[in-house]
Short mmCIF file of C-alpha atoms in Angstrom, two decimals:
data_model
loop_
_atom_site.label_atom_id
_atom_site.label_comp_id
_atom_site.label_asym_id
_atom_site.label_seq_id
_atom_site.Cartn_x
_atom_site.Cartn_y
_atom_site.Cartn_z
CA MET A 989 -22.57 0.03 -8.70
CA GLN A 990 -23.55 2.53 -11.19
CA ILE A 991 -21.27 5.62 -11.90
CA LYS A 992 -24.31 7.82 -12.28
CA ASP A 993 -25.22 9.77 -8.96
CA SER A 994 -22.26 8.34 -7.28
CA VAL A 995 -19.46 10.31 -5.51
CA VAL A 996 -16.07 9.76 -6.85
CA PHE A 997 -12.70 10.69 -5.28
CA VAL A 998 -9.69 10.35 -7.56
CA THR A 999 -6.17 10.47 -6.65
CA GLY A 1000 -3.38 11.99 -8.79
CA ALA A 1001 -6.23 13.72 -10.81
CA ASN A 1002 -4.72 16.86 -12.06
CA ARG A 1003 -3.04 15.22 -15.31
CA GLY A 1004 -2.99 11.98 -17.40
CA LEU A 1005 -5.17 9.00 -16.07
CA GLY A 1006 -6.51 10.60 -13.21
CA LEU A 1007 -7.63 13.56 -15.20
CA GLU A 1008 -9.57 11.25 -17.55
CA PHE A 1009 -11.13 9.39 -14.52
CA ALA A 1010 -12.42 12.68 -13.42
CA LYS A 1011 -13.68 13.60 -17.02
CA GLN A 1012 -15.66 10.29 -17.56
CA ALA A 1013 -16.89 10.23 -14.04
CA LEU A 1014 -18.71 13.73 -14.79
CA ALA A 1015 -19.62 12.74 -18.18
CA ARG A 1016 -21.39 9.49 -16.88
CA GLY A 1017 -23.28 11.32 -14.28
CA ALA A 1018 -21.46 11.37 -11.22
CA ALA A 1019 -23.10 13.58 -8.53
CA LYS A 1020 -19.81 14.90 -7.35
CA VAL A 1021 -16.08 14.22 -8.36
CA TYR A 1022 -13.24 15.28 -5.97
CA ALA A 1023 -10.01 15.48 -7.69
CA GLY A 1024 -6.89 15.07 -5.31
CA ALA A 1025 -3.64 16.28 -6.22
CA ARG A 1026 -0.47 17.45 -4.41
CA ASP A 1027 -0.94 20.92 -5.59
CA PRO A 1028 -4.84 21.41 -6.15
CA SER A 1029 -4.21 24.62 -7.82
CA LYS A 1030 -3.31 22.58 -11.06
CA VAL A 1031 -6.81 20.91 -11.23
CA THR A 1032 -8.23 23.00 -13.76
CA LEU A 1033 -11.02 20.56 -14.73
CA PRO A 1034 -14.62 22.30 -14.56
CA GLY A 1035 -17.09 20.62 -12.41
CA VAL A 1036 -14.72 18.83 -9.93
CA ILE A 1037 -13.56 19.71 -6.53
CA PRO A 1038 -9.74 20.21 -6.07
CA VAL A 1039 -8.43 18.46 -2.83
CA LYS A 1040 -5.06 18.81 -1.61
CA LEU A 1041 -3.74 15.42 -1.41
CA ASP A 1042 -0.15 14.06 -1.20
CA VAL A 1043 -0.81 10.18 -0.43
CA ASN A 1044 2.45 9.97 1.71
CA ASN A 1045 1.30 12.80 4.10
CA PRO A 1046 -1.09 11.29 6.91
CA ASP A 1047 -2.27 14.61 7.60
CA ASP A 1048 -3.41 15.22 3.88
CA VAL A 1049 -5.03 11.96 3.68
CA ALA A 1050 -7.19 12.10 6.95
CA ALA A 1051 -8.29 15.77 5.76
CA ALA A 1052 -9.26 14.35 2.46
CA ALA A 1053 -11.42 11.52 4.10
CA LYS A 1054 -12.75 14.08 6.39
CA LEU A 1055 -13.78 16.57 3.69
CA ALA A 1056 -15.22 13.82 1.24
CA GLY A 1057 -17.41 12.01 3.74
CA ASP A 1058 -19.89 11.41 1.05
CA VAL A 1059 -17.74 9.43 -1.32
CA THR A 1060 -18.97 6.05 -2.61
CA LEU A 1061 -16.10 5.29 -5.27
CA LEU A 1062 -12.49 5.61 -4.43
CA VAL A 1063 -10.13 5.59 -7.43
CA ASN A 1064 -6.51 5.01 -6.39
CA ASN A 1065 -4.56 6.38 -9.30
CA ALA A 1066 -1.76 8.39 -7.91
CA GLY A 1067 1.66 6.47 -8.48
CA ILE A 1068 5.25 7.18 -9.65
CA ALA A 1069 7.87 5.54 -11.97
CA ARG A 1070 11.44 6.33 -12.10
CA LEU A 1071 13.81 4.75 -14.77
CA THR A 1072 16.64 2.83 -13.24
CA GLN A 1073 19.93 1.17 -13.84
CA GLY A 1074 18.84 -2.28 -12.29
CA LEU A 1075 18.16 -3.86 -9.00
CA THR A 1076 21.89 -4.80 -8.45
CA ARG A 1077 23.15 -1.01 -9.12
CA PRO A 1078 23.88 1.51 -6.09
CA GLY A 1079 20.86 3.48 -5.25
CA ALA A 1080 18.48 0.89 -6.02
CA ALA A 1081 17.17 0.16 -2.53
CA GLU A 1082 16.75 3.96 -2.05
CA LEU A 1083 14.53 4.36 -5.22
CA LEU A 1084 12.56 1.11 -4.58
CA ARG A 1085 11.85 2.71 -0.97
CA GLU A 1086 10.87 5.99 -2.45
CA THR A 1087 8.46 4.04 -5.04
CA LEU A 1088 6.96 1.74 -2.74
CA GLU A 1089 5.95 4.82 -0.54
CA THR A 1090 3.55 5.99 -3.39
CA ASN A 1091 2.61 3.14 -5.21
CA LEU A 1092 1.96 0.52 -2.14
CA PHE A 1093 1.75 2.46 1.08
CA GLY A 1094 -0.04 5.65 -0.38
CA VAL A 1095 -2.73 3.17 -1.81
CA LEU A 1096 -3.01 1.52 1.67
CA ALA A 1097 -3.26 4.89 3.33
CA THR A 1098 -6.23 6.16 1.23
CA THR A 1099 -7.97 2.69 1.59
CA GLN A 1100 -7.58 2.84 5.28
CA ALA A 1101 -8.91 6.09 5.53
CA PHE A 1102 -11.63 5.87 2.81
CA ALA A 1103 -12.87 2.38 4.00
CA PRO A 1104 -14.96 3.39 6.74
CA VAL A 1105 -16.67 6.27 4.48
CA LEU A 1106 -17.47 3.59 2.01
CA ALA A 1107 -18.90 1.61 4.86
CA ARG A 1108 -21.19 4.31 6.03
CA ASN A 1109 -22.31 5.05 2.45
CA GLY A 1110 -23.49 1.47 1.40
CA GLY A 1111 -20.24 -0.23 0.40
CA GLY A 1112 -19.56 1.49 -2.83
CA ALA A 1113 -16.35 0.49 -4.71
CA LEU A 1114 -12.76 0.95 -4.72
CA LEU A 1115 -10.52 0.74 -7.75
CA ASN A 1116 -6.67 0.35 -7.84
CA VAL A 1117 -4.67 1.29 -10.62
CA LEU A 1118 -2.32 -1.47 -11.29
CA SER A 1119 -0.46 -2.80 -14.46
CA ILE A 1120 0.65 -5.62 -16.64
CA VAL A 1121 3.98 -5.29 -14.68
CA SER A 1122 1.77 -6.54 -11.62
CA TRP A 1123 2.89 -9.95 -13.21
CA ILE A 1124 5.91 -9.31 -15.32
CA SER A 1125 9.02 -7.30 -14.60
CA VAL A 1126 10.19 -4.59 -17.04
CA SER A 1127 14.13 -4.39 -17.13
CA ALA A 1128 13.83 -0.31 -17.38
CA LEU A 1129 11.38 -0.31 -14.50
CA PRO A 1130 12.03 -2.96 -12.06
CA GLU A 1131 11.31 -0.94 -8.87
CA TYR A 1132 8.04 0.19 -10.69
CA SER A 1133 7.23 -3.77 -11.47
CA ILE A 1134 7.94 -4.77 -7.60
CA THR A 1135 5.81 -1.98 -6.14
CA LYS A 1136 2.64 -3.01 -8.60
CA SER A 1137 2.99 -6.49 -7.87
CA ALA A 1138 2.76 -5.76 -4.31
CA ALA A 1139 -0.34 -3.43 -4.67
CA TRP A 1140 -1.83 -6.44 -6.54
CA SER A 1141 -1.26 -8.47 -3.62
CA LEU A 1142 -2.53 -5.48 -1.62
CA THR A 1143 -5.67 -5.41 -3.80
CA ASN A 1144 -6.52 -8.93 -3.19
CA GLY A 1145 -6.21 -8.57 0.57
CA ILE A 1146 -8.37 -5.35 0.52
CA ARG A 1147 -10.96 -7.15 -1.65
CA ASN A 1148 -11.29 -10.02 0.98
CA GLU A 1149 -11.42 -7.72 3.87
CA LEU A 1150 -13.89 -5.39 2.47
CA ARG A 1151 -16.35 -7.70 1.22
CA ALA A 1152 -18.14 -7.93 4.48
CA GLN A 1153 -19.00 -4.18 4.19
CA ASN A 1154 -20.14 -4.85 0.76
CA THR A 1155 -17.50 -2.90 -0.80
CA GLN A 1156 -16.50 -3.88 -4.65
CA VAL A 1157 -12.54 -3.84 -5.11
CA ILE A 1158 -11.33 -3.91 -8.52
CA GLY A 1159 -7.82 -4.17 -9.84
CA LEU A 1160 -6.95 -2.58 -13.10
CA HIS A 1161 -4.36 -3.87 -15.29
CA ALA A 1162 -2.88 -2.17 -18.44
CA GLY A 1163 0.20 -2.21 -20.47
CA TYR A 1164 1.73 1.16 -21.62
CA ILE A 1165 -0.99 4.08 -21.41
CA ASP A 1166 -0.21 7.38 -23.54
CA THR A 1167 0.44 9.70 -20.45
CA ASP A 1168 3.42 11.60 -19.19
CA LEU A 1169 4.45 8.51 -17.33
CA THR A 1170 5.28 6.52 -20.58
CA ARG A 1171 6.66 9.39 -22.50
CA GLY A 1172 10.02 8.38 -24.33
CA PHE A 1173 8.91 4.79 -24.38
CA ASP A 1174 8.65 3.28 -28.13
CA ALA A 1175 6.00 0.99 -27.49
CA GLU A 1176 2.21 0.50 -28.35
CA LYS A 1177 0.07 2.59 -25.77
CA SER A 1178 -3.61 2.70 -24.97
CA ALA A 1179 -5.61 5.86 -25.04
CA PRO A 1180 -6.35 7.01 -21.59
CA SER A 1181 -10.12 7.36 -22.51
CA ASP A 1182 -10.42 3.58 -23.66
CA VAL A 1183 -8.73 2.58 -20.17
CA VAL A 1184 -10.82 4.59 -18.14
CA ARG A 1185 -13.99 3.65 -20.34
CA GLN A 1186 -13.22 -0.18 -19.72
CA ALA A 1187 -12.46 0.52 -15.93
CA TYR A 1188 -15.81 2.25 -15.08
CA ASP A 1189 -17.65 -0.63 -17.46
CA ALA A 1190 -15.95 -3.20 -15.22
CA ILE A 1191 -17.35 -1.54 -11.93
CA GLU A 1192 -20.83 -1.16 -13.39
CA ALA A 1193 -20.67 -4.83 -14.30
CA GLY A 1194 -19.59 -5.99 -10.79
CA GLU A 1195 -16.24 -7.09 -12.00
CA GLU A 1196 -13.26 -7.57 -9.63
CA GLU A 1197 -10.44 -7.44 -12.24
CA VAL A 1198 -10.02 -5.87 -15.75
CA CYS A 1199 -7.33 -6.26 -18.18
CA VAL A 1200 -7.75 -3.44 -20.84
CA ASP A 1201 -5.26 -4.45 -23.52
CA GLU A 1202 -4.36 -7.48 -25.33
CA ALA A 1203 -0.82 -7.85 -24.18
CA THR A 1204 -1.92 -7.91 -20.46
CA ARG A 1205 -4.74 -10.33 -21.29
CA GLN A 1206 -2.04 -12.70 -22.65
CA VAL A 1207 0.44 -12.35 -19.71
CA LYS A 1208 -2.67 -13.19 -17.23
CA GLN A 1209 -3.42 -16.23 -19.49
CA ALA A 1210 0.22 -17.35 -19.54
CA LEU A 1211 0.72 -17.12 -15.81
CA SER A 1212 -2.41 -18.90 -15.22
CA LEU A 1213 -0.95 -21.68 -17.41
CA GLY A 1214 2.39 -21.49 -15.47
CA VAL A 1215 4.34 -20.01 -18.12
CA TYR A 1216 7.46 -17.80 -17.25
CA LEU A 1217 7.42 -14.68 -19.14
CA GLN A 1218 10.49 -12.84 -19.83
CA ASP A 1219 10.75 -9.09 -20.31
CA PRO A 1220 10.34 -8.79 -24.13
CA ALA A 1221 12.73 -5.88 -24.05
CA ALA A 1222 15.57 -7.80 -22.26
#
């Protein structure tokens, strides 16, 4: 599908990568862009339609899908990450549950709500923002790594299920991206503008998966060869 003349809904669109998705959708000629955020007053980008959306709130999700009944592209971008002391430390289970609620069940909730909308509008496309840690666990963010791995599996399942309604489902994998989420990490980071450009190019090319940086491409290739990859920071 083409971004031009499409109707785009971006979750977590008030800042960071979500804001960039909204900006570039407008720049590529989208007919309409909905910007979902827990606090819609923080959506200040001219030209978008702010929508109250906490992906963990069923009422918010249902209301958003009802309001945006013309959507042809859903970008599941909303996500959280918390630094941790490790999976075997006290509190790990609670943190994992909290992170799963947004990064896995939140994605499932918005997908369930918008899948019928996409079907009514000809199929369209759905993009899930995943990560290099879908395939390799990072010691500082093990709960986040688990949730992104689960979200990758969810994405593959959604793709199989929605193929019958002609919905293109894309998984976006990236290493560190220069946003608030990675502030404080001393690592090479991709520019949000480059990540989003590659994501939209992949949608328009009809692809199902896109790895936006060399590290992510190397990890995927290594796993396809059956090579176990250890967290380089460990």
